[in-house]
GROMACS .gro file of C-alpha atoms in nm:
model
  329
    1UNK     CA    1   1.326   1.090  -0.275
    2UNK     CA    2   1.390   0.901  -0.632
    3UNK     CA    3   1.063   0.764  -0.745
    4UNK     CA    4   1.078   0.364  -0.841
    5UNK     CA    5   0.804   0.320  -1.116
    6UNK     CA    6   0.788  -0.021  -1.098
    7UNK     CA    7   0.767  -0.007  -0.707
    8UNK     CA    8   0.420   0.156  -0.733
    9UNK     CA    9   0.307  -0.021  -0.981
   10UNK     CA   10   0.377  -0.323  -0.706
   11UNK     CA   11   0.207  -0.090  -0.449
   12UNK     CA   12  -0.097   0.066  -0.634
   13UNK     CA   13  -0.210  -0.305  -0.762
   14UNK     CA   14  -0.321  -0.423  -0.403
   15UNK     CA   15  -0.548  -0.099  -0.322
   16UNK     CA   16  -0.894  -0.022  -0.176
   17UNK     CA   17  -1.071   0.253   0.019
   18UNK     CA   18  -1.416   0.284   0.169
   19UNK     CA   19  -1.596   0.565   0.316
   20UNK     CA   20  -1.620   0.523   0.705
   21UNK     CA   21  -1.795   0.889   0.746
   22UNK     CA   22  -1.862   1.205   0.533
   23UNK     CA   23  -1.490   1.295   0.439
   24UNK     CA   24  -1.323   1.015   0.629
   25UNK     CA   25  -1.128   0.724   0.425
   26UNK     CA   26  -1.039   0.396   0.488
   27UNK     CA   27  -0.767   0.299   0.251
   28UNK     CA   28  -0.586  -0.017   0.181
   29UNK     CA   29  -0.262  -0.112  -0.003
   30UNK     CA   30   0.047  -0.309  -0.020
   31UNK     CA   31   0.158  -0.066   0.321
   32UNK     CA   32  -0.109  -0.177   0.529
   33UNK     CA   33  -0.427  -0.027   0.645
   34UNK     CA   34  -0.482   0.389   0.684
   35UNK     CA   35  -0.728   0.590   0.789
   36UNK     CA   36  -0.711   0.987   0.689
   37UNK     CA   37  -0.988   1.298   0.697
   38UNK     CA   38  -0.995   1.563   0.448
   39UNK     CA   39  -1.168   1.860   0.420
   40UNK     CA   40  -1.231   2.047   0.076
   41UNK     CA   41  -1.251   2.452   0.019
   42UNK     CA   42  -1.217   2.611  -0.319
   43UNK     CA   43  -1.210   2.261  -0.481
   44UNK     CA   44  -0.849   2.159  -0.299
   45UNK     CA   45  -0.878   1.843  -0.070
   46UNK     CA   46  -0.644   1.901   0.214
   47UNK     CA   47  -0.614   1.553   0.372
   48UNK     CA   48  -0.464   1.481   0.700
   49UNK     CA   49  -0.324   1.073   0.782
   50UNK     CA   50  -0.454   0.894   1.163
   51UNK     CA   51  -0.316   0.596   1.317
   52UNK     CA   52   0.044   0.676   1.262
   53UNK     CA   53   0.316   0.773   0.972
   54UNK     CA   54   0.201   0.686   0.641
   55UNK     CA   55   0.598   0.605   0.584
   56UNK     CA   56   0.653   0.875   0.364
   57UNK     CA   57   0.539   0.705   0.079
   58UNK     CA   58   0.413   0.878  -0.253
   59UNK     CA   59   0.290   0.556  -0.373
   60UNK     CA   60   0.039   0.563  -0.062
   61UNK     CA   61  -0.019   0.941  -0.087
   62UNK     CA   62  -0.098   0.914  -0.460
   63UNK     CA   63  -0.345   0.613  -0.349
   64UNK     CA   64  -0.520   0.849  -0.125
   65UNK     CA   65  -0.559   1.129  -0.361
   66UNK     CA   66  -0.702   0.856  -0.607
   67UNK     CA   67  -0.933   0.766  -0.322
   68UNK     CA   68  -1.049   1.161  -0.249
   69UNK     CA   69  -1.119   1.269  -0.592
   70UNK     CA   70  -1.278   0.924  -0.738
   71UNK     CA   71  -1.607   1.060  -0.647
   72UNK     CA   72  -1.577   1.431  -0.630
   73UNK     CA   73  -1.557   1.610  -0.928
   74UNK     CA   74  -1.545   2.008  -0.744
   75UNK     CA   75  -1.196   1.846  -0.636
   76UNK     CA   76  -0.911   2.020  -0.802
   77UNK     CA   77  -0.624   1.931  -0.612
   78UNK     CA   78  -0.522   1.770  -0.307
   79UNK     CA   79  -0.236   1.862  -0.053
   80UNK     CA   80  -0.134   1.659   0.249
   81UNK     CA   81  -0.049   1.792   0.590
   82UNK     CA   82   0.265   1.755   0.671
   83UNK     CA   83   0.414   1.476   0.364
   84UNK     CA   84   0.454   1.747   0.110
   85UNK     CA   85   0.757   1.640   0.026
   86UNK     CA   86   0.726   1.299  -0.009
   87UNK     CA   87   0.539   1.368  -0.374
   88UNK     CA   88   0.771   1.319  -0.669
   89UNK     CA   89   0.877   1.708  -0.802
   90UNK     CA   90   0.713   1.646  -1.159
   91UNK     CA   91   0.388   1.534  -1.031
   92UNK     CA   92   0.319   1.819  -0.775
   93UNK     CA   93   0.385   2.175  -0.776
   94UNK     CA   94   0.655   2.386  -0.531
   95UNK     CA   95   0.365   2.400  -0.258
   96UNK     CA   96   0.328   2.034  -0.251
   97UNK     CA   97  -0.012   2.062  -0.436
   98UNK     CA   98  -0.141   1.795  -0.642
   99UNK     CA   99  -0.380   1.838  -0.929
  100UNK     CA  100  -0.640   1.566  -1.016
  101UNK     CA  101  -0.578   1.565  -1.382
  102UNK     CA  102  -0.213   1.498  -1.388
  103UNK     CA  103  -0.242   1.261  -1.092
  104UNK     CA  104  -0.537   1.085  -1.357
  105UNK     CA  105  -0.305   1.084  -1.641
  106UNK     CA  106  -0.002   0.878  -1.403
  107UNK     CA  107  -0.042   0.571  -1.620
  108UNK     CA  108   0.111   0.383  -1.360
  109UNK     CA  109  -0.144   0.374  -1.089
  110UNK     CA  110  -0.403   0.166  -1.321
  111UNK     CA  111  -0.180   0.008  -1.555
  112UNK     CA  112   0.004  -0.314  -1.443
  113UNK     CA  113   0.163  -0.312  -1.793
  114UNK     CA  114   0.307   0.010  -1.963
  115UNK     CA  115   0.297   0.077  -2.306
  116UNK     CA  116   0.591   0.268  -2.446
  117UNK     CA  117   0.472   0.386  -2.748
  118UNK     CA  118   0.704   0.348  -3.091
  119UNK     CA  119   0.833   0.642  -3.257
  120UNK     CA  120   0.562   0.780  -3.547
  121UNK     CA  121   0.716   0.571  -3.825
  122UNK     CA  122   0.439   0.600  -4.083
  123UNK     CA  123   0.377   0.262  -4.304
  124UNK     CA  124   0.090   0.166  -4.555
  125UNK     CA  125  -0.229  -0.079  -4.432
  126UNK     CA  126  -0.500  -0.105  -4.727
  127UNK     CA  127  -0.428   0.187  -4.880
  128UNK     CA  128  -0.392   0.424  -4.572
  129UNK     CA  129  -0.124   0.574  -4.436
  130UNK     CA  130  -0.076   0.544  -4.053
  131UNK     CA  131   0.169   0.516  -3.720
  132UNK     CA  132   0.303   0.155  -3.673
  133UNK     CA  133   0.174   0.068  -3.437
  134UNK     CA  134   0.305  -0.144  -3.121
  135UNK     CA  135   0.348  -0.468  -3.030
  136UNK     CA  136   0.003  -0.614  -2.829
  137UNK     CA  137  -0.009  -0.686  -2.453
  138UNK     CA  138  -0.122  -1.008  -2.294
  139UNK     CA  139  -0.309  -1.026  -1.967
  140UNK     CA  140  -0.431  -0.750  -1.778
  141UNK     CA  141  -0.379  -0.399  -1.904
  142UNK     CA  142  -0.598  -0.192  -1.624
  143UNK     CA  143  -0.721  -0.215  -1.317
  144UNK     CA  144  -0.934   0.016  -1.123
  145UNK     CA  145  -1.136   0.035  -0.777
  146UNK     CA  146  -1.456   0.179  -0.845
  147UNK     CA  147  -1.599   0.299  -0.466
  148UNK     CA  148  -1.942   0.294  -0.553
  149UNK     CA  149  -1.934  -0.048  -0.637
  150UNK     CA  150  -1.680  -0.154  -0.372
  151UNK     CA  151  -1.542  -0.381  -0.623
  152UNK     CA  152  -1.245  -0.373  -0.883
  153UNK     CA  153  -1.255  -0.350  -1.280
  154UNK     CA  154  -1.020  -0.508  -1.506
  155UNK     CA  155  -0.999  -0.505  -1.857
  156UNK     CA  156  -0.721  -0.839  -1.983
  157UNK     CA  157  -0.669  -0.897  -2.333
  158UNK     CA  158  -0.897  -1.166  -2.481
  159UNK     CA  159  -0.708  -1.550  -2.478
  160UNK     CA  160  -0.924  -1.768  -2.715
  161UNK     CA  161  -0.811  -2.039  -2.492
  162UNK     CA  162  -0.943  -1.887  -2.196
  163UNK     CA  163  -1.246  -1.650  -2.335
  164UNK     CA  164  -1.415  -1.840  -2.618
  165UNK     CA  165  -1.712  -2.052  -2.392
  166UNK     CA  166  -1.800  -1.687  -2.230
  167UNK     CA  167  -1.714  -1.493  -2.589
  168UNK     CA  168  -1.968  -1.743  -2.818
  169UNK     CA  169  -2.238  -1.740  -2.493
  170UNK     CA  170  -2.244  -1.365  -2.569
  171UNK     CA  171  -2.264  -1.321  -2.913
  172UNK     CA  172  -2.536  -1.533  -2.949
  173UNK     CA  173  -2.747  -1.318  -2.675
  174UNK     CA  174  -3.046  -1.197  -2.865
  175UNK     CA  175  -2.929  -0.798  -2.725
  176UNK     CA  176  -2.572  -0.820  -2.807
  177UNK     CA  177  -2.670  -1.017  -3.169
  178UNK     CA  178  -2.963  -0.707  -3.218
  179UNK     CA  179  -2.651  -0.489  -3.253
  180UNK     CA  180  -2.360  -0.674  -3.308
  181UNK     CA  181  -2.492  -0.893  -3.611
  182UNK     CA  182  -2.250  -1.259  -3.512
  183UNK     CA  183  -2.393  -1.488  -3.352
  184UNK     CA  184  -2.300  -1.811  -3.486
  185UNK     CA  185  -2.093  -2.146  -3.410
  186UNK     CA  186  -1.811  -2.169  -3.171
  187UNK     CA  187  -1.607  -2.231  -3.458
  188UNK     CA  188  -1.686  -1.895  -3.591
  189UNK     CA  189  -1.615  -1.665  -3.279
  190UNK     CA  190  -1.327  -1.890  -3.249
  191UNK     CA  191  -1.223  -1.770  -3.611
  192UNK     CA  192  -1.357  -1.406  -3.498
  193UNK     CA  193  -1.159  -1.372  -3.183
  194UNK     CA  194  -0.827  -1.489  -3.353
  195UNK     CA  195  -0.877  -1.206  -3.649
  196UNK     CA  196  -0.922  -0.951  -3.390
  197UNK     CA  197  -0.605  -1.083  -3.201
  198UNK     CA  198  -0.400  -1.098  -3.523
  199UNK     CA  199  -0.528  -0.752  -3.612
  200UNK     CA  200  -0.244  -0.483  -3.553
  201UNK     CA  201  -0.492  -0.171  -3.492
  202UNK     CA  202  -0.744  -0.333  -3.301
  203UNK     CA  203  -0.692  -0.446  -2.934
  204UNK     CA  204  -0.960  -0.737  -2.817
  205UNK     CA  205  -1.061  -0.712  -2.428
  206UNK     CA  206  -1.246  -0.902  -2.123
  207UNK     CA  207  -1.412  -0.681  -1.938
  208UNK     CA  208  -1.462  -0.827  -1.544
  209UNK     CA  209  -1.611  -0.687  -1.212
  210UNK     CA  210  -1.452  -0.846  -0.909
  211UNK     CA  211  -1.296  -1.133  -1.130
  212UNK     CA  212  -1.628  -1.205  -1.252
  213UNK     CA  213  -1.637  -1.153  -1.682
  214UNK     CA  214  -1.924  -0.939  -1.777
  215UNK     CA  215  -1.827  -0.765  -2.140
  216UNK     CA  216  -1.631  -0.781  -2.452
  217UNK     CA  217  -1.469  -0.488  -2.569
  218UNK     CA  218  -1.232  -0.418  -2.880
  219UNK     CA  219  -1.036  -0.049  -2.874
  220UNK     CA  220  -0.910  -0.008  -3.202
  221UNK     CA  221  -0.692   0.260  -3.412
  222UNK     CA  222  -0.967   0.475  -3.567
  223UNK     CA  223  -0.717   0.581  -3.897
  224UNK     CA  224  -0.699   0.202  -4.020
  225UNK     CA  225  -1.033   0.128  -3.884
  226UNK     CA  226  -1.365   0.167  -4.130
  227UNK     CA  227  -1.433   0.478  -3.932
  228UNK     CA  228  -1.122   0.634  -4.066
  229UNK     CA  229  -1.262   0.749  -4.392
  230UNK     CA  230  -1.559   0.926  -4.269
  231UNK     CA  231  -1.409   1.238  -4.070
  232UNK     CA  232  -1.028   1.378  -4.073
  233UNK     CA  233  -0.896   1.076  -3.833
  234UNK     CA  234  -0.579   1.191  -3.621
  235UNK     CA  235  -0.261   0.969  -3.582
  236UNK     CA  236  -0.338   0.875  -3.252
  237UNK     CA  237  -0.736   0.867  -3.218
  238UNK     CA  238  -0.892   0.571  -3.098
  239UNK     CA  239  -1.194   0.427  -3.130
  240UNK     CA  240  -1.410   0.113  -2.922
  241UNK     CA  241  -1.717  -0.136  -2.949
  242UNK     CA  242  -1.892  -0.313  -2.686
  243UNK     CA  243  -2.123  -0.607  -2.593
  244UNK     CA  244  -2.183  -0.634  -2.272
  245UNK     CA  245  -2.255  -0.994  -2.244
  246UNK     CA  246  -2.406  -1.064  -1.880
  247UNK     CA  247  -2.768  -0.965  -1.845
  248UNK     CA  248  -2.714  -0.911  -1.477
  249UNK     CA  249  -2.439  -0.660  -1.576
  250UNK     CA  250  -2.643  -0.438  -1.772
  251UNK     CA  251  -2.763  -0.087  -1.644
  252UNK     CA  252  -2.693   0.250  -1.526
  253UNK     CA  253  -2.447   0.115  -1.223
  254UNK     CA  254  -2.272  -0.054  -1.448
  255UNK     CA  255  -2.200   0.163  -1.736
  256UNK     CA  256  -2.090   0.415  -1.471
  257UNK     CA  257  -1.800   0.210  -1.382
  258UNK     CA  258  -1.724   0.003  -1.731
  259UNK     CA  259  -1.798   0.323  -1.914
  260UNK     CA  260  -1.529   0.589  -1.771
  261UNK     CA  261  -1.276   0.319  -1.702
  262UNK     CA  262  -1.275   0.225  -2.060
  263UNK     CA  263  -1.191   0.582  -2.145
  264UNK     CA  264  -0.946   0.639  -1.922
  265UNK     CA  265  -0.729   0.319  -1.997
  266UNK     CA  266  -0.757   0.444  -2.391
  267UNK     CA  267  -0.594   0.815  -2.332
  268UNK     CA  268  -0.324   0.628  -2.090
  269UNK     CA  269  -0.236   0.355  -2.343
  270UNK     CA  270  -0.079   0.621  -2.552
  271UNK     CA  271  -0.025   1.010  -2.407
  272UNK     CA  272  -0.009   1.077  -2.789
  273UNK     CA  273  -0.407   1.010  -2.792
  274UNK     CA  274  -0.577   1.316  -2.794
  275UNK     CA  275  -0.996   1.196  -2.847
  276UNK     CA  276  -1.184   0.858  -2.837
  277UNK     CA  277  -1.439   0.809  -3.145
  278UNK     CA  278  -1.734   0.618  -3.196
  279UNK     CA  279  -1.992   0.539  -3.410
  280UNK     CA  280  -2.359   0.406  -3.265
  281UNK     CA  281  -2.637   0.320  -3.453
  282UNK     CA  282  -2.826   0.659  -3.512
  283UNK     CA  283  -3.128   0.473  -3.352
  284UNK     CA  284  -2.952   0.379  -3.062
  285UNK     CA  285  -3.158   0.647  -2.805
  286UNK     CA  286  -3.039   0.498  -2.516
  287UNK     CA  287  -2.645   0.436  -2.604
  288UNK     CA  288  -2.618   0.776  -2.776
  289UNK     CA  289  -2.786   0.915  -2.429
  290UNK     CA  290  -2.546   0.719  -2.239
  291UNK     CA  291  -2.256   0.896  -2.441
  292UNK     CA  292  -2.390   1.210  -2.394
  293UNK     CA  293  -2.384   1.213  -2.025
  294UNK     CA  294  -2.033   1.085  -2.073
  295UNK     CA  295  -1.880   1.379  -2.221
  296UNK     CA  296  -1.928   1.295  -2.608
  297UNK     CA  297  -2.005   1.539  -2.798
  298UNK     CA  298  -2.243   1.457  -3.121
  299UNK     CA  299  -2.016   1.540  -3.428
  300UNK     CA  300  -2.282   1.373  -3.734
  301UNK     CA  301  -2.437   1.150  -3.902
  302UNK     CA  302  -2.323   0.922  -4.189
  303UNK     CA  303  -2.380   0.611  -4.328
  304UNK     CA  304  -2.181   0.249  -4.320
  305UNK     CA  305  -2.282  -0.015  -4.564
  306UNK     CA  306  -2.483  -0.189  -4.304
  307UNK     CA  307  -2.586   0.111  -4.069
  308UNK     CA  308  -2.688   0.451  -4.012
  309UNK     CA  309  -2.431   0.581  -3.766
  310UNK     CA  310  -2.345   0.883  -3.527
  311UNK     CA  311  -2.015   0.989  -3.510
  312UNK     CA  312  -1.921   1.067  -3.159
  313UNK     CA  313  -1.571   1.232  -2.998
  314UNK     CA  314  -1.473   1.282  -2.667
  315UNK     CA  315  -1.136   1.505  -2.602
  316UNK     CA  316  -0.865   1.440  -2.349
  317UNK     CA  317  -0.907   1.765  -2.217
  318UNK     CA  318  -1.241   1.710  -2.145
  319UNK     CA  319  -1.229   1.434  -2.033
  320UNK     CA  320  -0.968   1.545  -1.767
  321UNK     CA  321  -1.024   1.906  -1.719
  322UNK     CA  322  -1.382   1.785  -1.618
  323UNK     CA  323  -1.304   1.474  -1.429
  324UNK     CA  324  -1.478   1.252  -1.599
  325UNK     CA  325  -1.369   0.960  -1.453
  326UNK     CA  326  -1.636   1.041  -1.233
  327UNK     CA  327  -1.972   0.963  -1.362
  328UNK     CA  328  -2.251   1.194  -1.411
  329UNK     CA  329  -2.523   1.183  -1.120
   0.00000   0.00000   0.00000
């Protein structure tokens, strides 16, 4: 079958699943309502569709492998009885086997937007040398179900228009001002949200649970970035900050969701990315703890003009070759 990109994009926007028993599915998507089993041995899920065809559809098999291995990191690979075939030839192997970390790495599932990144053209920005970089997207730029929230994450990019009242709330939170140093008048983070916007290497984002904002996020391209200078910055490594704004959103639940999804929208934005940077206070016990269970490794220490700071890195291959889009328990 040809596969239609922009079809499943369509398709994998509308999608849910639930556990109804140990290894039984509910799943939901723009094809109606299935139910399937699996069973798992050796870490491959072989998964077998009730109530009827599921129409042949790779867009709804993909959907269910999403929905197998979102919780499971022993699972490898999935195969499905009987609708081999109906998986696009570059995504599964001659047996009809899928594996987890390509299927994780299909930007199209959680992006409603792709990027197509430019060619490396290398240009000058304040004295360093870098990719241009592309044009910004508007609106939403990843979606997710997270199943152990029953709930969706988005992250859209920041509209002052639409964002400032919840963006100025935030910033003048006594946690989020501890570490983030602006609170101030609307006029400012009016001023501040614009900058970022304008910015070329730094993306600004609303981060919101069910439709409901709970976080501010900026991703940003670690070579132009004040990072940059303190460790051999690849073309294509990225970097993020955070402050998450609603006190009711704070917490280990949370960051389980927020805190892989972030990571996984950065290495699809650009295949080209190959690890995701940071740089927390040194002091920060519980953020550099949080990290930690996330797959970054510790790299150093160093000092900013304002802070102490750790330098943390987490690779793509670690972060797919261990699944990591699955939280530590």
């Amino acid at each position: 079958m040809d596969f239609d990109a922009v079809k499943q994009r369509r398709a994998q926007q509308s999608r849910s699943y639930v556990s109804l028993a140990p290894n039984l599915i509910h799943l939901k998507t723009a094809y109606g309502h299935h139910e399937a089993a699996f069973e798992v041995e050796a870490g491959i899920a072989s998964v077998t569709f009730y109530h009827g065809d599921p129409v042949q559809s790779a867009e709804l098999l993909m959907a269910a492998a999403e929905a197998v291995t979102a919780e499971d990191r022993s699972i490898t690979s999935v195969v499905f009885e009987g609708h081999q075939t109906s998986l696009p030839r570059h995504i599964a192997d001659a047996s009809g086997r899928l594996d987890s970390a390509i299927l994780w790495q299909w930007p199209s599932l959680w992006l409603p937007q792709l990027s197509y990144p430019l060619p490396p053209v290398q240009e000058m920005t304040a004295g360093r040398y870098h990719p241009r970089r592309p044009a910004k997207p508007k609106g939403t730029v990843y979606r997710r179900f997270i199943p152990w929230l029953e709930r969706e994450i988005t992250f859209t990019v920041a509209d002052p228009e639409t964002d400032l009242e919840a963006f100025h709330r935030w910033m003048n939170d006594e946690q989020v001002n501890t570490i983030w140093e602006d609170a101030g008048s609307i006029d400012k983070h009016r001023e501040i949200l614009e900058e970022r916007i304008a910015d070329p290497h730094v993306l600004p984002l609303i981060g919101s649970f069910a439709d409901i904002p709970f976080g501010y996020f900026e991703v940003y391209w670690a070579k132009e970035n004040r990072l940059g200078p303190f460790y051999d910055a690849d073309d294509y490594d990225r970097g993020w900050h955070v402050a998450i704004g609603e006190p009711g959103y704070r917490g280990k639940i949370w960051i389980s969701a927020w805190l892989p999804s972030l990571m996984h929208f950065i290495f699809l934005d650009d295949p080209r990315t190959k690890r995701i940077v940071g740089e927390p206070r040194a002091s920060h016990e519980q953020q550099i703890r949080n990290l930690d269970r996330s797959g970054f490794a510790k790299v150093k220490h160093f000092d900013f003009p304002h802070k102490r700071a750790l330098l943390v890195m987490l690779g793509r291959e670690r972060f797919f070759g261990d699944r990591l889009w699955v939280p530590a328990s």
